[in-house]
Short mmCIF file of C-alpha atoms and ligand atoms in Angstrom, two decimals:
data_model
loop_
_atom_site.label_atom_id
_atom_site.label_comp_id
_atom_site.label_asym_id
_atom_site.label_seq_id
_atom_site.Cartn_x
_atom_site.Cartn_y
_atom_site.Cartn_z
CA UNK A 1 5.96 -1.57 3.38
CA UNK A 2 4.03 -1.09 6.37
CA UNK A 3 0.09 -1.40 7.19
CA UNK A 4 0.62 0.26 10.07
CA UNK A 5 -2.80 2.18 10.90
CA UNK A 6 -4.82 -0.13 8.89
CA UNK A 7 -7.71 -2.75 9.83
CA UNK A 8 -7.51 -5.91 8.04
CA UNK A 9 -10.53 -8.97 8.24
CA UNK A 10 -10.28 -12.28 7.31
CA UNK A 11 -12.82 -14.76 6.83
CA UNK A 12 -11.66 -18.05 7.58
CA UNK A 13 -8.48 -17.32 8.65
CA UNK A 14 -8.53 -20.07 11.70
CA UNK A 15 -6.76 -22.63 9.42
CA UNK A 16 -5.07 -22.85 6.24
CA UNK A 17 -4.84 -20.34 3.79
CA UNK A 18 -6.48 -17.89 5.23
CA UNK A 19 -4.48 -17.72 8.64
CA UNK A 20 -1.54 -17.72 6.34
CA UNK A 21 -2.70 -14.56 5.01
CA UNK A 22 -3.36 -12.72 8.28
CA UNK A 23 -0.21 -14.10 9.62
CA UNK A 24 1.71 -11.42 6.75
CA UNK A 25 -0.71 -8.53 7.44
CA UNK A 26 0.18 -9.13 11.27
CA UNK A 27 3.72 -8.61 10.27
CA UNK A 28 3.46 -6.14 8.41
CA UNK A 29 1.45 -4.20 10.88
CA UNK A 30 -1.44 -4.19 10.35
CA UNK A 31 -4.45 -4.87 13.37
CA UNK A 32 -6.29 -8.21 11.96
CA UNK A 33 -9.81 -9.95 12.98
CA UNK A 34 -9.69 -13.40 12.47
CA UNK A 35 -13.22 -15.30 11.38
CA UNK A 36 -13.89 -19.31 11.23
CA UNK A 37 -14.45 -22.29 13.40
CA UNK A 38 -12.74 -23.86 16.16
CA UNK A 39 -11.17 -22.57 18.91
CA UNK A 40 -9.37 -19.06 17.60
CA UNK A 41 -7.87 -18.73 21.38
CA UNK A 42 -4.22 -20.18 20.29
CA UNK A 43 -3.99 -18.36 16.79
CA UNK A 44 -5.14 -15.22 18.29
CA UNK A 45 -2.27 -15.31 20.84
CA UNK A 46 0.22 -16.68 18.07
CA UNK A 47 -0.37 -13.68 16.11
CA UNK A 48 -0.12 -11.17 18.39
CA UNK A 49 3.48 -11.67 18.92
CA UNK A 50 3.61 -9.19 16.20
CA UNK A 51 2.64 -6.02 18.05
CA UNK A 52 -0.35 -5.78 16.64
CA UNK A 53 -3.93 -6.03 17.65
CA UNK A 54 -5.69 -9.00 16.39
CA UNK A 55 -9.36 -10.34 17.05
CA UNK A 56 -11.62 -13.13 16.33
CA UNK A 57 -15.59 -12.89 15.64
CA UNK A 58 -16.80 -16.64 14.85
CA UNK A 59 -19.37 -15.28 12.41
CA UNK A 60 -20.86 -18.38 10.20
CA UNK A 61 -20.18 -16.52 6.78
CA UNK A 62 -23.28 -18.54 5.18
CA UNK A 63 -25.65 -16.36 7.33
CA UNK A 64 -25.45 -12.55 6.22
CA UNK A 65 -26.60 -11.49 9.38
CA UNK A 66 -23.57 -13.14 11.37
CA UNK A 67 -21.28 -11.43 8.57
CA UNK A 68 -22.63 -8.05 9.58
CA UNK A 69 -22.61 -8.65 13.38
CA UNK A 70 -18.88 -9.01 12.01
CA UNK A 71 -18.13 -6.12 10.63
CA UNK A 72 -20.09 -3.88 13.37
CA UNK A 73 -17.62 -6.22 16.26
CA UNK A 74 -14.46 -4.82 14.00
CA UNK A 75 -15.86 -1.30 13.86
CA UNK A 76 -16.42 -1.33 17.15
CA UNK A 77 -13.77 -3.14 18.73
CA UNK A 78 -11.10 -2.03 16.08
CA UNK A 79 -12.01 0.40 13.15
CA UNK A 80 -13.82 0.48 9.54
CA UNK A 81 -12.11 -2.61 7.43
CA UNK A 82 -9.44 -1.16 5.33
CA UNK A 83 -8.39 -4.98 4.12
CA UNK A 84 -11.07 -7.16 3.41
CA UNK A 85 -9.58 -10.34 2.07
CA UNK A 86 -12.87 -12.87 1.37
CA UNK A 87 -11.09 -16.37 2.35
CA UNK A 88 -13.77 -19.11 3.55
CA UNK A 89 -15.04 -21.38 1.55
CA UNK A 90 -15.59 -25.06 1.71
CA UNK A 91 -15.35 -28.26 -0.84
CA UNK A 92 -17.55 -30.92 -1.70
CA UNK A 93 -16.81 -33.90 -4.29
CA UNK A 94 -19.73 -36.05 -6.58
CA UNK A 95 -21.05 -35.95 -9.60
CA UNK A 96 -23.77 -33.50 -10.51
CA UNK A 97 -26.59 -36.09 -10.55
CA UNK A 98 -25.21 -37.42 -7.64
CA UNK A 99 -24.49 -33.92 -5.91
CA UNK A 100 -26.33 -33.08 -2.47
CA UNK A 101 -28.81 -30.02 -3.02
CA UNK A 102 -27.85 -28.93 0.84
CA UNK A 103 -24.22 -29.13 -0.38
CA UNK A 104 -24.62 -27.24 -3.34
CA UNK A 105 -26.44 -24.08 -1.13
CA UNK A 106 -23.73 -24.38 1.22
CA UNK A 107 -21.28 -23.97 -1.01
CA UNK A 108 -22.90 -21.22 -3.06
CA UNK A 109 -23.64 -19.61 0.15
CA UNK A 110 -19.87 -19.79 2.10
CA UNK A 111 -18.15 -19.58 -1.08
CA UNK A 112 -20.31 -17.02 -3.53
CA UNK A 113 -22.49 -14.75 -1.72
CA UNK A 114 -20.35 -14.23 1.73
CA UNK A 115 -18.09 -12.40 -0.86
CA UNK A 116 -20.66 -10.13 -2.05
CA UNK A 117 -22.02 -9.15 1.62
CA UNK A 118 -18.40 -8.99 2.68
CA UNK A 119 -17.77 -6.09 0.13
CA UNK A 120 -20.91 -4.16 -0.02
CA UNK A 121 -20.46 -4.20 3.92
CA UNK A 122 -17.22 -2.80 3.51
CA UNK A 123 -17.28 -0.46 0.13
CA UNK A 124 -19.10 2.58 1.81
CA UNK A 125 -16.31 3.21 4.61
CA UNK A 126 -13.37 2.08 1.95
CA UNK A 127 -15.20 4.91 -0.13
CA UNK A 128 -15.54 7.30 2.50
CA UNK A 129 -11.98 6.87 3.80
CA UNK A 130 -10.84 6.90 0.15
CA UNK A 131 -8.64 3.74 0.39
CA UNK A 132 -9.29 -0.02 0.63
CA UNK A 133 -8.61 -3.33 -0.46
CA UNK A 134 -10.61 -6.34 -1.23
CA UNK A 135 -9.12 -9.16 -2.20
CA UNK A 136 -11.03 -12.88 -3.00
CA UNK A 137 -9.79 -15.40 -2.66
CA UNK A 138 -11.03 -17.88 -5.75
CA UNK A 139 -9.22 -20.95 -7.34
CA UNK A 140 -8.00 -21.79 -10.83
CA UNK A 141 -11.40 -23.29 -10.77
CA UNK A 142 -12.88 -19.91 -11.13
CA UNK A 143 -11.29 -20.33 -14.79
CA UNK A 144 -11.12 -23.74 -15.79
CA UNK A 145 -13.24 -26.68 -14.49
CA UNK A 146 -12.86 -30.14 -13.15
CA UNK A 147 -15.20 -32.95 -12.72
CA UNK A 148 -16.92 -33.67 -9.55
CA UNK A 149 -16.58 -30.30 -8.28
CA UNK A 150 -20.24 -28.47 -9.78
CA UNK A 151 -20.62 -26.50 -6.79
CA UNK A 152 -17.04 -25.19 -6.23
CA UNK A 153 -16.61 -24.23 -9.74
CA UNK A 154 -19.57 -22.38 -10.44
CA UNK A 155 -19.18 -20.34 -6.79
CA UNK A 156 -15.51 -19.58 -7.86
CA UNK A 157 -16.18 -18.47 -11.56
CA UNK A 158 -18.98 -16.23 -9.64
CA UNK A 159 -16.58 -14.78 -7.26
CA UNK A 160 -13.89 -13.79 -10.86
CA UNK A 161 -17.29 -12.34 -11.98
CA UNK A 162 -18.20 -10.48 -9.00
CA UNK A 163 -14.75 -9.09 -8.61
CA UNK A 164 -14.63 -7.67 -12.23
CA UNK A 165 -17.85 -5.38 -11.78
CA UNK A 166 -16.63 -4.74 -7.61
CA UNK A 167 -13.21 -3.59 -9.67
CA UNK A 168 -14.60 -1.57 -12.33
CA UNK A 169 -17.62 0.08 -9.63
CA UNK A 170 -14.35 1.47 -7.96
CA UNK A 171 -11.95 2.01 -10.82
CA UNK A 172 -11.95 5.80 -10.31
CA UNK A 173 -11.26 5.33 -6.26
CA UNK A 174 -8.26 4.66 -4.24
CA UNK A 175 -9.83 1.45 -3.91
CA UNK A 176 -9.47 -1.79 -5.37
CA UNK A 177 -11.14 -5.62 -5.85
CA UNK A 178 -8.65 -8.17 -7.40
CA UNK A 179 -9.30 -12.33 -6.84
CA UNK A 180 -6.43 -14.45 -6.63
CA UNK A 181 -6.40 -18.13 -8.01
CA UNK A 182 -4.39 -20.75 -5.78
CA UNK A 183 -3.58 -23.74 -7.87
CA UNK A 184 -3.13 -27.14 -4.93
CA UNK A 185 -2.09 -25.61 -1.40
CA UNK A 186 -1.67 -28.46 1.20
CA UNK A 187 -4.08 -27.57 3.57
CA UNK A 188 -6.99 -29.34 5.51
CA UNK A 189 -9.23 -28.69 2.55
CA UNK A 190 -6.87 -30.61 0.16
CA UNK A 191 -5.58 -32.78 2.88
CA UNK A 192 -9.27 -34.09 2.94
CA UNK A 193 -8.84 -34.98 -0.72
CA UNK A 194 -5.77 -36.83 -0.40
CA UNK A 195 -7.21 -38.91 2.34
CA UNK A 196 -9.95 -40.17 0.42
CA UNK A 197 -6.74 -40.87 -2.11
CA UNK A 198 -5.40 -42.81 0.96
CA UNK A 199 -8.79 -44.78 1.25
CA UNK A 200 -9.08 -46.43 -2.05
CA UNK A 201 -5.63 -48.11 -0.82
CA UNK A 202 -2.71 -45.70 -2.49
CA UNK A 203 -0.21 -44.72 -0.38
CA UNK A 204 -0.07 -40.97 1.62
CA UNK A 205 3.16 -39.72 0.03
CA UNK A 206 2.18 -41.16 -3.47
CA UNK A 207 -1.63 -39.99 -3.02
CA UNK A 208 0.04 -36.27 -2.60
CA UNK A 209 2.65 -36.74 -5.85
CA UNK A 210 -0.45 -37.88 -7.85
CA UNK A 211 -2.65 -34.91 -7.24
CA UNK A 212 0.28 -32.43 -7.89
CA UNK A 213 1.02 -34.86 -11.06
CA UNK A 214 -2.58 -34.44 -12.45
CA UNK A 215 -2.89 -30.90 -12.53
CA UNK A 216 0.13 -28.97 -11.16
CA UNK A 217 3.51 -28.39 -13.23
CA UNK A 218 5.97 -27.30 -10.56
CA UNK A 219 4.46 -30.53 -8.58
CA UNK A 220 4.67 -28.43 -5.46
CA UNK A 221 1.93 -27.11 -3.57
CA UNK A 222 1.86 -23.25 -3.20
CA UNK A 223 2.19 -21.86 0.28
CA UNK A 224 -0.25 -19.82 2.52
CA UNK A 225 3.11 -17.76 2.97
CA UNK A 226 3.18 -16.83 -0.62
CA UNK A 227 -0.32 -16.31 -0.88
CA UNK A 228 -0.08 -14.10 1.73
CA UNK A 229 2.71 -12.28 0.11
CA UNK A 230 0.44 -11.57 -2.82
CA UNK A 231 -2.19 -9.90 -0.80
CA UNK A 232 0.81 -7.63 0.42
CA UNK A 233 1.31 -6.54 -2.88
CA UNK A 234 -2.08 -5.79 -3.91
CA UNK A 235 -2.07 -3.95 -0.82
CA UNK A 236 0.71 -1.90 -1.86
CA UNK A 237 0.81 1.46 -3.64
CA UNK A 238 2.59 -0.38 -6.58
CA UNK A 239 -0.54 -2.41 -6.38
CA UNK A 240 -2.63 -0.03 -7.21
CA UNK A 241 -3.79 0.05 -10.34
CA UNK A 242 -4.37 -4.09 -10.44
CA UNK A 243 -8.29 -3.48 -10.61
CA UNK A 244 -10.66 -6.82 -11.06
CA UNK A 245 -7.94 -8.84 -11.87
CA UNK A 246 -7.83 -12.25 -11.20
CA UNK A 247 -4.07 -13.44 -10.58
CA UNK A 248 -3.07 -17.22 -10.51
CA UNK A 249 -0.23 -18.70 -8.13
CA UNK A 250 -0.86 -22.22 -9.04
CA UNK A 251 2.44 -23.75 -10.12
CA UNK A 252 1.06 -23.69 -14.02
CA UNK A 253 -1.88 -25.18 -13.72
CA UNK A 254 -3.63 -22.81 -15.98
CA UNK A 255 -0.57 -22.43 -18.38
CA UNK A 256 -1.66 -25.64 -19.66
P1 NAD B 301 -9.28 -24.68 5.14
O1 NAD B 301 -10.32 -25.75 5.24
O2 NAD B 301 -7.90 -24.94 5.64
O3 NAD B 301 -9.77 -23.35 5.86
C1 NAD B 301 -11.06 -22.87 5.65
C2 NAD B 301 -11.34 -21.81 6.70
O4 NAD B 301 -12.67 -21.35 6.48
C3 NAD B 301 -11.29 -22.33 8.13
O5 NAD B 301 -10.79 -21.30 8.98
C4 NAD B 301 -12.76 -22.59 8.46
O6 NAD B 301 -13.06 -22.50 9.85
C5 NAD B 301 -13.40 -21.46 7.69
N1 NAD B 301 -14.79 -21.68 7.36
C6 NAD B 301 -15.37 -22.73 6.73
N2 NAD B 301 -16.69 -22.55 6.64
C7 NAD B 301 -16.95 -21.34 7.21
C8 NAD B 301 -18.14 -20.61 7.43
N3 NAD B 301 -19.34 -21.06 7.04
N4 NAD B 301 -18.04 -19.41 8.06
C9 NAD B 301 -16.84 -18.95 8.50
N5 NAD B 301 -15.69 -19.62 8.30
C10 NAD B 301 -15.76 -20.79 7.67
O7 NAD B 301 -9.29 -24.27 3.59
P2 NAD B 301 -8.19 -23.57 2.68
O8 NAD B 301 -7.62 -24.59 1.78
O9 NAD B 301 -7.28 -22.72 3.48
O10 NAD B 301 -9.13 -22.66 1.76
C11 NAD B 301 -9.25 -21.27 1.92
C12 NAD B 301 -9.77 -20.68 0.62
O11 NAD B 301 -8.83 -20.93 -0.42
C13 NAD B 301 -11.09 -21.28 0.16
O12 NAD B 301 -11.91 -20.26 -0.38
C14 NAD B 301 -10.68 -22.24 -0.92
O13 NAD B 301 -11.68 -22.46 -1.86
C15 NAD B 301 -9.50 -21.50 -1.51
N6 NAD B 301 -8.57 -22.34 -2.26
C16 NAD B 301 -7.90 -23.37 -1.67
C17 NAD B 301 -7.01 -24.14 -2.42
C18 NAD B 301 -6.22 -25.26 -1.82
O14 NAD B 301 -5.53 -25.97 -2.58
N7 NAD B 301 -6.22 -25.46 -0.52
C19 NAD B 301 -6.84 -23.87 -3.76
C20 NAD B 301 -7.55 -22.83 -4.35
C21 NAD B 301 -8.41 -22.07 -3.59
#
């Protein structure tokens, strides 16, 4: 299939999962604006080997006025979002009575309510163009929980929530809201995990086997390539009636 035509954004698509994704819209044609921190220089020019045009706005996606100065730079510079996939979001380990109130707004803030000014920022073109996809990215801890992560789980249940009423809003459209539920992708997020693994004295390669072990069946971590391959899909006309749906790809994890 080809996105040829189409704009896609990305937030946090500088690193891990989410410039996984935007590396398979690339190739698949479509023009992609990259979001997140760091130096985007290198990963802009990586991606563009593809043909395509690709972009970076460094918008900080816990201030809603940086995520519309986002969208206006992709109208402007590109065209209306067609793709909005809803990537960033950040991690943050204690115990509830133990958990940092600053932490807790951050992470409601990057990984809850970015999503919801993402989408109604992009649902009036989608609906004026007739056609659009927005796709958010959650966790199988938007279904099940785990302890020491209050923050993470109650933002990702939110964002399933949010993307059942975005689906249904639009279930008469040509466009659709789906989430999609990564089990353990090895990525800086999770590497940051496994480090603090490595500091209570167990070994790197064992620290990695034991966090598959806990949770993941296949004990392999899922890919930002297959992730990205999912997004295609839902992308696709044979995607098209998957409305507010919120698909795992998390080695079964949840089959548990
Ligand atoms: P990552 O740390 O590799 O990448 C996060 C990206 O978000 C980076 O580009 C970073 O610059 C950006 N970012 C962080 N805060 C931001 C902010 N305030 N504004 C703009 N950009 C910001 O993380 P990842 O593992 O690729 O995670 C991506 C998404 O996938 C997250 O929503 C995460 O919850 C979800 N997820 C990850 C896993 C996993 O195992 N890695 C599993 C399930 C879900």
């Amino acid at each position: 299939m080809t996105l040829k035509g189409k704009t896609a954004l990305v937030t946090g698509s500088t690193s891990g999962i989410g410039l996984g994704i935007a590396r398979v819209l690339a190739q698949a044609g479509a023009d992609v604006v990259l979001n997140g921190f760091g130096d985007a220089s290198a990963v802009v020019a990586d991606l563009a080997q593809y043909g395509t045009r690709i972009g970076h706005h460094p918008a900080d996606v816990s201030d809603p006025a940086q995520i519309a100065a986002m969208f206006a730079y992709a109208s402007e510079q590109f065209a209306p979002v067609d793709i909005l996939v809803n990537n960033a979001g950040i991690q943050h380990v204690a115990a509830v009575e133990a958990f940092p109130v600053e932490r807790w707004d951050a992470i409601i803030a990057i990984n809850l309510s970015s999503v919801f000014h993402g989408s109604r920022l992009a649902l009036p073109g989608m609906r004026e163009r007739n056609w659009g996809r927005i796709i958010n990215i959650a966790s199988v801890h938007g279904q099940v929980g785990s302890t020491g992560k209050a923050a993470y789980v109650a933002a990702k249940h939110g964002v399933i929530g949010l993307t059942k009423v975005v689906g249904l809003e639009t279930a008469t459209t040509q466009v659709t809201c789906n989430a999609i539920c990564p089990g353990w992708v090895l990525t800086p997020l999770v590497q940051k995990q496994i480090d603090e693994r490595v500091q209570t004295g167990t070994a790197p390669q064992q620290a990695r086997e034991d966090l598959l072990a806990e949770k993941q069946p296949s004990l392999e971590f899922v890919t930002p390539q297959h992730l990205g391959e999912l997004v295609l899909f839902l992308c696709s006309d044979a995607g098209s009636q998957v409305r507010g749906a919120a698909w795992n790809m998390d080695g079964g994890w949840l089959a548990q």
